[in-house]
Coordinates of C-alpha atoms in Angstrom, one line a residue:
X1 CA 30.0 -0.8 26.1
X2 CA 29.6 -4.6 25.3
X3 CA 29.0 -5.9 21.8
X4 CA 25.5 -6.8 22.7
X5 CA 24.7 -3.3 24.0
X6 CA 26.3 -1.7 21.0
X7 CA 24.2 -3.9 18.6
X8 CA 21.0 -3.1 20.6
X9 CA 21.8 0.6 20.1
X10 CA 22.3 0.1 16.4
X11 CA 19.0 -1.8 16.2
X12 CA 17.1 1.0 17.9
X13 CA 18.7 3.6 15.6
X14 CA 17.8 1.6 12.5
X15 CA 14.2 1.2 13.7
X16 CA 13.9 5.0 14.2
X17 CA 15.4 5.8 10.8
X18 CA 13.2 3.2 9.0
X19 CA 10.0 4.5 10.7
X20 CA 10.8 8.2 10.0
X21 CA 11.7 7.5 6.3
X22 CA 8.6 5.4 5.8
X23 CA 6.5 8.1 7.5
X24 CA 7.9 10.7 5.0
X25 CA 7.2 8.4 2.0
X26 CA 3.6 8.0 3.3
X27 CA 3.3 11.8 3.6
X28 CA 4.5 12.2 0.0
X29 CA 1.9 9.6 -1.1
X30 CA -0.8 11.7 0.4
X31 CA 0.3 14.7 -1.7
X32 CA 0.5 12.5 -4.9
X33 CA -2.7 10.5 -4.4
X34 CA -4.0 8.9 -7.6
X35 CA -7.5 8.7 -6.1
X36 CA -7.8 12.3 -4.9
X37 CA -5.2 14.8 -5.8
X38 CA -4.0 13.6 -9.2
X39 CA -7.5 13.4 -10.7
X40 CA -8.2 16.9 -9.4
X41 CA -4.9 18.1 -11.1
X42 CA -5.7 16.4 -14.4
X43 CA -9.1 18.1 -14.4
X44 CA -7.6 21.5 -13.5
X45 CA -5.2 21.3 -16.6
X46 CA -8.0 20.2 -18.9
X47 CA -6.7 16.7 -19.6
X48 CA -8.9 14.2 -21.4
X49 CA -11.3 12.4 -19.0
X50 CA -10.2 8.9 -20.1
X51 CA -6.8 9.5 -18.6
X52 CA -8.4 9.5 -15.2
X53 CA -9.1 5.8 -15.4
X54 CA -5.4 5.1 -15.8
X55 CA -4.2 6.7 -12.6
X56 CA -4.9 3.9 -10.1
X57 CA -3.9 1.0 -12.3
X58 CA -0.6 2.7 -13.2
X59 CA 0.1 3.6 -9.6
X60 CA -0.6 0.2 -8.1
X61 CA 0.3 -2.3 -10.8
X62 CA 3.2 -0.2 -12.2
X63 CA 5.1 -0.6 -9.0
X64 CA 4.4 -4.3 -8.7
X65 CA 4.8 -5.8 -12.1
X66 CA 8.6 -5.1 -12.7
X67 CA 9.7 -6.3 -9.2
X68 CA 11.0 -9.7 -10.3
X69 CA 13.3 -7.9 -12.8
X70 CA 14.4 -5.3 -10.2
X71 CA 15.2 -8.1 -7.7
X72 CA 17.2 -10.0 -10.3
X73 CA 19.7 -7.1 -10.7
X74 CA 19.6 -6.2 -7.0
X75 CA 21.2 -9.6 -6.2
X76 CA 24.5 -8.1 -7.4
X77 CA 24.4 -5.3 -4.8
X78 CA 25.9 -5.8 -1.4
X79 CA 24.4 -2.8 0.3
X80 CA 20.8 -2.6 -0.8
X81 CA 19.6 0.5 1.0
X82 CA 21.0 2.4 -2.0
X83 CA 18.3 0.8 -4.1
X84 CA 15.7 2.3 -1.8
X85 CA 17.5 5.7 -1.9
X86 CA 17.7 5.6 -5.7
X87 CA 13.9 4.9 -5.9
X88 CA 13.1 7.9 -3.6
X89 CA 15.3 10.2 -5.6
X90 CA 13.7 9.2 -8.9
X91 CA 10.3 9.6 -7.4
X92 CA 11.2 13.2 -6.3
X93 CA 12.3 14.0 -9.9
X94 CA 9.0 12.6 -11.2
X95 CA 7.1 14.8 -8.8
X96 CA 9.0 17.8 -10.2
X97 CA 8.0 16.8 -13.7
X98 CA 4.4 16.5 -12.7
X99 CA 4.5 20.0 -11.2
X100 CA 6.3 21.4 -14.2
X101 CA 3.7 19.9 -16.5
X102 CA 0.8 21.3 -14.4
X103 CA 2.3 24.8 -14.6
X104 CA 3.5 25.0 -18.2
X105 CA 1.2 22.7 -20.2
X106 CA -2.5 22.4 -20.8
X107 CA -5.0 19.9 -22.1
X108 CA -3.9 16.6 -23.6
X109 CA -0.2 17.4 -23.6
X110 CA -0.3 18.1 -19.9
X111 CA -2.3 14.9 -19.2
X112 CA 0.1 12.7 -21.1
X113 CA 3.1 14.3 -19.4
X114 CA 1.7 13.7 -16.0
X115 CA 0.7 10.1 -16.9
X116 CA 4.3 9.5 -18.3
X117 CA 5.8 10.8 -15.1
X118 CA 3.5 8.6 -13.0
X119 CA 4.7 5.5 -14.9
X120 CA 8.3 6.2 -14.1
X121 CA 7.2 7.1 -10.5
X122 CA 5.5 3.8 -10.1
X123 CA 8.4 1.8 -11.4
X124 CA 10.7 3.7 -9.0
X125 CA 8.3 2.8 -6.2
X126 CA 9.0 -0.8 -7.1
X127 CA 12.7 -0.2 -6.2
X128 CA 11.6 0.9 -2.8
X129 CA 9.2 -2.0 -2.3
X130 CA 11.8 -4.7 -3.1
X131 CA 14.6 -3.1 -1.2
X132 CA 12.6 -2.1 1.9
X133 CA 11.7 -5.6 2.9
X134 CA 15.3 -6.9 2.3
X135 CA 16.8 -4.1 4.4
X136 CA 14.1 -4.5 7.1
X137 CA 14.9 -8.2 7.4
X138 CA 18.7 -7.5 7.6
X139 CA 18.6 -4.5 10.0
X140 CA 15.8 -5.2 12.4
X141 CA 15.4 -8.2 14.6
X142 CA 12.5 -10.5 13.9
X143 CA 10.3 -9.6 16.9
X144 CA 10.5 -5.8 16.0
X145 CA 9.7 -5.9 12.3
X146 CA 5.9 -5.7 12.6
X147 CA 6.3 -2.7 14.9
X148 CA 8.2 -0.8 12.2
X149 CA 5.3 -1.3 9.7
X150 CA 2.7 -0.6 12.4
X151 CA 4.1 2.7 13.6
X152 CA 4.8 3.9 10.0
X153 CA 1.2 3.2 9.1
X154 CA -0.1 4.8 12.3
X155 CA 1.8 8.0 11.4
X156 CA 0.3 7.8 7.9
X157 CA -3.1 7.6 9.5
X158 CA -2.4 10.9 11.3
X159 CA -1.5 12.5 8.0
X160 CA -4.8 11.2 6.5
X161 CA -6.8 12.7 9.3
X162 CA -5.2 16.1 8.6
X163 CA -6.1 15.8 4.9
X164 CA -9.7 14.8 5.8
X165 CA -10.1 17.8 8.1
X166 CA -8.8 20.0 5.3
X167 CA -11.4 18.6 3.0
X168 CA -14.2 19.0 5.6
X169 CA -13.4 22.5 6.6
X170 CA -11.4 24.1 3.7
X171 CA -12.4 22.2 0.6
X172 CA -13.8 25.2 -1.3
X173 CA -10.7 27.4 -0.8
X174 CA -8.4 24.5 -1.6
X175 CA -10.3 23.6 -4.8
X176 CA -10.2 27.1 -6.1
X177 CA -6.5 27.8 -5.4
X178 CA -4.2 25.9 -7.7
X179 CA -1.2 27.5 -6.0
X180 CA -1.9 25.2 -3.0
X181 CA -1.2 22.1 -5.1
X182 CA 1.9 23.6 -6.7
X183 CA 3.3 24.2 -3.2
X184 CA 2.3 20.7 -2.4
X185 CA 4.4 19.4 -5.3
X186 CA 7.4 21.4 -3.9
X187 CA 6.8 19.9 -0.5
X188 CA 6.5 16.4 -1.8
X189 CA 9.8 16.8 -3.7
X190 CA 11.6 17.8 -0.6
X191 CA 9.9 15.0 1.4
X192 CA 11.2 12.3 -0.8
X193 CA 14.7 13.7 -0.8
X194 CA 14.8 14.0 3.0
X195 CA 13.5 10.4 3.3
X196 CA 16.3 9.3 1.0
X197 CA 18.8 11.1 3.1
X198 CA 17.6 9.6 6.4
X199 CA 17.4 6.1 4.8
X200 CA 21.0 6.4 3.6
X201 CA 22.2 6.4 7.3
X202 CA 20.7 3.0 8.0
X203 CA 23.4 0.7 9.1
X204 CA 23.0 -2.4 6.9
X205 CA 25.2 -5.5 6.9
X206 CA 26.5 -6.7 3.5
X207 CA 24.3 -9.0 1.5
X208 CA 25.5 -12.2 -0.2
X209 CA 26.0 -11.4 -3.9
X210 CA 24.2 -13.8 -6.2
X211 CA 26.1 -14.4 -9.4
X212 CA 23.1 -15.0 -11.7
X213 CA 23.1 -13.9 -15.3
X214 CA 20.9 -11.2 -16.6
X215 CA 19.2 -13.2 -19.3
X216 CA 15.4 -13.2 -19.6
X217 CA 15.4 -17.0 -18.9
X218 CA 17.2 -16.5 -15.6
X219 CA 14.7 -13.9 -14.5
X220 CA 11.7 -16.1 -15.1
X221 CA 13.3 -19.0 -13.3
X222 CA 12.5 -17.2 -10.1
X223 CA 8.9 -18.2 -10.6
X224 CA 9.9 -21.8 -10.1
X225 CA 9.5 -21.0 -6.3
X226 CA 5.7 -21.3 -6.8
X227 CA 6.2 -24.9 -7.8
X228 CA 8.9 -25.9 -5.3
X229 CA 8.1 -23.9 -2.2
X230 CA 4.7 -24.9 -0.8
X231 CA 4.4 -22.3 2.0
X232 CA 5.3 -19.5 -0.4
X233 CA 2.8 -20.7 -3.0
X234 CA 0.1 -20.8 -0.3
X235 CA 1.0 -17.3 0.8
X236 CA 0.7 -15.9 -2.7
X237 CA -2.7 -17.6 -3.2
X238 CA -4.0 -16.2 0.2
X239 CA -2.6 -12.7 -0.5
X240 CA -4.3 -12.7 -3.9
X241 CA -7.6 -13.6 -2.3
X242 CA -7.1 -10.9 0.3
X243 CA -7.0 -8.3 -2.5
X244 CA -10.8 -8.4 -2.4
X245 CA -10.8 -6.7 1.0
X246 CA -9.2 -3.6 -0.6
X247 CA -11.2 -3.8 -3.8
X248 CA -14.5 -3.7 -1.9
X249 CA -13.6 -0.4 -0.1
X250 CA -14.7 2.0 -2.9
X251 CA -18.2 0.5 -2.9
X252 CA -18.8 1.5 0.7
X253 CA -18.2 5.1 -0.4
X254 CA -20.4 4.7 -3.5
X255 CA -23.3 3.3 -1.4
X256 CA -22.9 6.1 1.1
X257 CA -22.8 8.7 -1.7
X258 CA -26.0 7.4 -3.2
X259 CA -27.7 8.1 0.1
X260 CA -25.9 11.4 1.0
X261 CA -26.9 14.9 0.3
X262 CA -23.4 16.3 0.5
X263 CA -20.9 14.2 -1.4
X264 CA -17.9 16.4 -0.3
X265 CA -18.8 15.9 3.3
X266 CA -19.2 12.2 2.8
X267 CA -15.8 12.0 1.1
X268 CA -14.2 13.9 4.0
X269 CA -15.9 11.7 6.6
X270 CA -14.7 8.4 5.0
X271 CA -11.2 9.7 4.7
X272 CA -11.4 10.7 8.3
X273 CA -12.4 7.3 9.6
X274 CA -9.8 5.7 7.3
X275 CA -7.1 7.8 8.9
X276 CA -8.4 7.1 12.4
X277 CA -8.4 3.4 11.7
X278 CA -4.7 3.6 10.6
X279 CA -3.7 5.8 13.5
X280 CA -5.4 3.6 16.2
X281 CA -5.1 0.1 14.9
X282 CA -1.7 -0.1 13.2
X283 CA 0.5 -0.1 16.3
X284 CA -1.7 -3.0 17.7
X285 CA -1.4 -5.0 14.4
X286 CA 2.3 -4.3 14.3
X287 CA 2.9 -5.6 17.9
X288 CA 0.5 -8.6 17.2
X289 CA 2.4 -9.4 14.0
X290 CA 5.6 -9.6 16.0
X291 CA 3.9 -12.3 18.1
X292 CA 2.1 -14.1 15.1
X293 CA 1.7 -12.5 11.7
X294 CA -0.2 -15.6 10.6
X295 CA -2.9 -15.0 13.3
X296 CA -3.0 -11.3 12.3
X297 CA -3.9 -12.3 8.7
X298 CA -6.6 -14.6 9.9
X299 CA -8.2 -12.2 12.4
X300 CA -8.1 -9.1 10.2
X301 CA -9.5 -11.0 7.1
X302 CA -12.4 -12.3 9.2
X303 CA -13.0 -8.8 10.4
X304 CA -13.2 -7.6 6.8
X305 CA -15.7 -10.4 6.1
X306 CA -17.8 -9.3 9.1
X307 CA -17.8 -5.7 7.8
X308 CA -18.9 -6.8 4.3
X309 CA -21.7 -9.0 5.5
X310 CA -22.8 -6.3 7.9
X311 CA -23.0 -3.8 5.0
X312 CA -25.0 -6.3 2.9
X313 CA -27.5 -7.0 5.7
X314 CA -27.8 -3.3 6.6
X315 CA -28.6 -2.2 3.1
X316 CA -31.0 -5.1 2.4
X317 CA -32.9 -5.1 5.7
X318 CA -32.2 -1.9 7.7
X319 CA -32.3 0.8 5.0
X320 CA -33.7 3.4 7.4
X321 CA -30.5 3.1 9.5
X322 CA -28.4 4.4 6.6
X323 CA -30.2 7.8 6.7
X324 CA -28.4 8.5 10.0
X325 CA -25.1 8.7 8.0
X326 CA -23.2 6.9 10.8
X327 CA -23.6 3.2 10.0
X328 CA -21.7 3.1 6.7
X329 CA -18.8 5.1 8.0
X330 CA -18.7 2.8 11.0
X331 CA -18.6 -0.3 8.8
X332 CA -15.9 1.4 6.7
X333 CA -14.0 2.1 9.9
X334 CA -14.1 -1.6 10.7
X335 CA -13.0 -2.5 7.1
X336 CA -10.1 0.0 7.3
X337 CA -8.9 -1.6 10.6
X338 CA -9.1 -5.0 8.9
X339 CA -7.2 -3.7 5.8
X340 CA -4.4 -2.4 8.0
X341 CA -4.2 -5.8 9.7
X342 CA -4.1 -7.7 6.5
X343 CA -1.4 -5.4 5.0
X344 CA 0.9 -5.4 8.1
X345 CA 0.4 -9.1 8.8
X346 CA 1.2 -10.2 5.2
X347 CA 4.2 -7.9 5.0
X348 CA 5.7 -9.2 8.3
X349 CA 4.9 -12.8 7.4
X350 CA 6.7 -12.5 4.0
X351 CA 9.8 -10.8 5.6
X352 CA 9.9 -13.6 8.2
X353 CA 9.3 -16.4 5.8
X354 CA 12.8 -16.3 4.1
X355 CA 16.3 -15.0 4.7
X356 CA 18.9 -13.3 2.5
X357 CA 18.4 -13.5 -1.3
X358 CA 15.5 -16.0 -0.8
X359 CA 13.6 -13.2 0.9
X360 CA 14.3 -10.9 -2.0
X361 CA 13.0 -13.5 -4.4
X362 CA 9.9 -14.0 -2.3
X363 CA 9.1 -10.3 -2.3
X364 CA 9.8 -9.7 -6.0
X365 CA 7.9 -12.8 -7.3
X366 CA 4.9 -12.3 -5.1
X367 CA 4.6 -8.6 -5.9
X368 CA 4.9 -9.2 -9.6
X369 CA 2.2 -11.8 -9.5
X370 CA 0.0 -9.7 -7.3
X371 CA 0.3 -6.9 -9.9
X372 CA -1.1 -9.3 -12.5
X373 CA -3.8 -10.6 -10.2
X374 CA -4.8 -7.1 -9.2
X375 CA -5.5 -6.2 -12.9
X376 CA -7.4 -9.5 -13.3
X377 CA -9.5 -9.1 -10.1
X378 CA -10.4 -5.6 -11.0
X379 CA -12.6 -7.2 -13.7
X380 CA -14.8 -8.5 -10.9
X381 CA -16.1 -5.0 -10.7
X382 CA -17.9 -5.5 -14.0
X383 CA -20.4 -7.5 -12.0
X384 CA -21.8 -4.2 -10.8
X385 CA -23.7 -4.0 -14.1
X386 CA -25.7 -7.1 -13.2
X387 CA -25.8 -7.2 -9.4
X388 CA -26.3 -4.5 -6.7
X389 CA -23.3 -2.8 -5.0
X390 CA -24.0 -4.5 -1.7
X391 CA -24.1 -7.9 -3.4
X392 CA -20.7 -7.1 -5.0
X393 CA -19.3 -6.3 -1.6
X394 CA -20.7 -9.6 -0.3
X395 CA -19.0 -11.5 -3.2
X396 CA -15.7 -9.8 -2.3
X397 CA -16.2 -10.8 1.3
X398 CA -16.7 -14.4 0.5
X399 CA -13.4 -14.4 -1.6
X400 CA -11.6 -12.8 1.4
X401 CA -13.1 -15.6 3.6
X402 CA -11.5 -18.1 1.2
X403 CA -8.2 -16.4 1.9
X404 CA -8.6 -16.7 5.6
X405 CA -9.4 -20.5 5.2
X406 CA -6.2 -20.8 3.1
X407 CA -4.1 -19.3 5.8
X408 CA -5.6 -21.5 8.5
X409 CA -5.2 -24.7 6.6
X410 CA -2.0 -24.2 4.6
X411 CA 0.3 -21.6 6.1
X412 CA 2.8 -22.4 9.0
X413 CA 3.9 -19.9 11.5
X414 CA 6.8 -17.8 10.3

């Protein structure tokens, strides 16, 4: 076997291992969902209601904010797949703590124990986030990286469909049987450990070790990239604007619930179309990103704008169409397709934009900043007190449009 054939075989094996491990992580995320399963768990143990509002911010921003610090210490590691493996193992232990708290504690003590475990879980997820893009860039050739993200997201869409069907056809029995969730905790623990095991077999070349100090000043010097690297700065601005596509999604569900007679059926229907969107569109976005991740970001963001404008016009001028219960799920389906495109496109673009330690710096700095911006942009939702929900969606759509314009005008191909 020639060296070229041997390397091609290694590349295929790496792609397979990365797709399977990411698929398992996505499966675990479904079982530890801060929007569905964790709120239900907190309510079942009698935790204070105010703790529910912390679940999503902790899960999302908690994994993003510390990434520049994580990357700073990861520069000293030659084989960085072990950072991903460590993150997965820590997450599995946190899931055990969540399950233990649910079984042995009640009320406020159970709630704070679960929240505390979720904080550590989210930081550990930051380890996965930083390491995954570095390992992907080192182990998979450039024209295959989008496909890895695409097929992983498609598999996650399949999982979401199963969850949706469970809600639609077995919600009552699931809701009344807490043992189901305990077994879900056990399954999630095993899933993260299996994912770590598979990822450990990825064949990764050695990284260049960066001899930076560990002082706080050295860590914050990473942010100088925003001043000196114009393409990266433009990418961070565009990605920040694209957050509004994701932030608008809950308002589609709220508008539908206001018009629906069965809220559980509505929830299941929206989860179902979200899963279908991931399952059907993600492989396309992944292959398209291997051709041009920049064009993927533009097209998918414009698709998100189209969905938001369509929702606004439908609510304002075609209210009777909403009673058919098909229009809003259809628009949400379009939005979910767009969201997958934005997510896969910007991930692929960032991995392709830099090499080696520069790529790691790109990932950590951008994710840390996005964690801050996410918390800030969440305050836009306060406008719901003074404007209608459909108007708020329209505002989010215009901000997303600004992101598309930023990509068109300022970002080069990568």
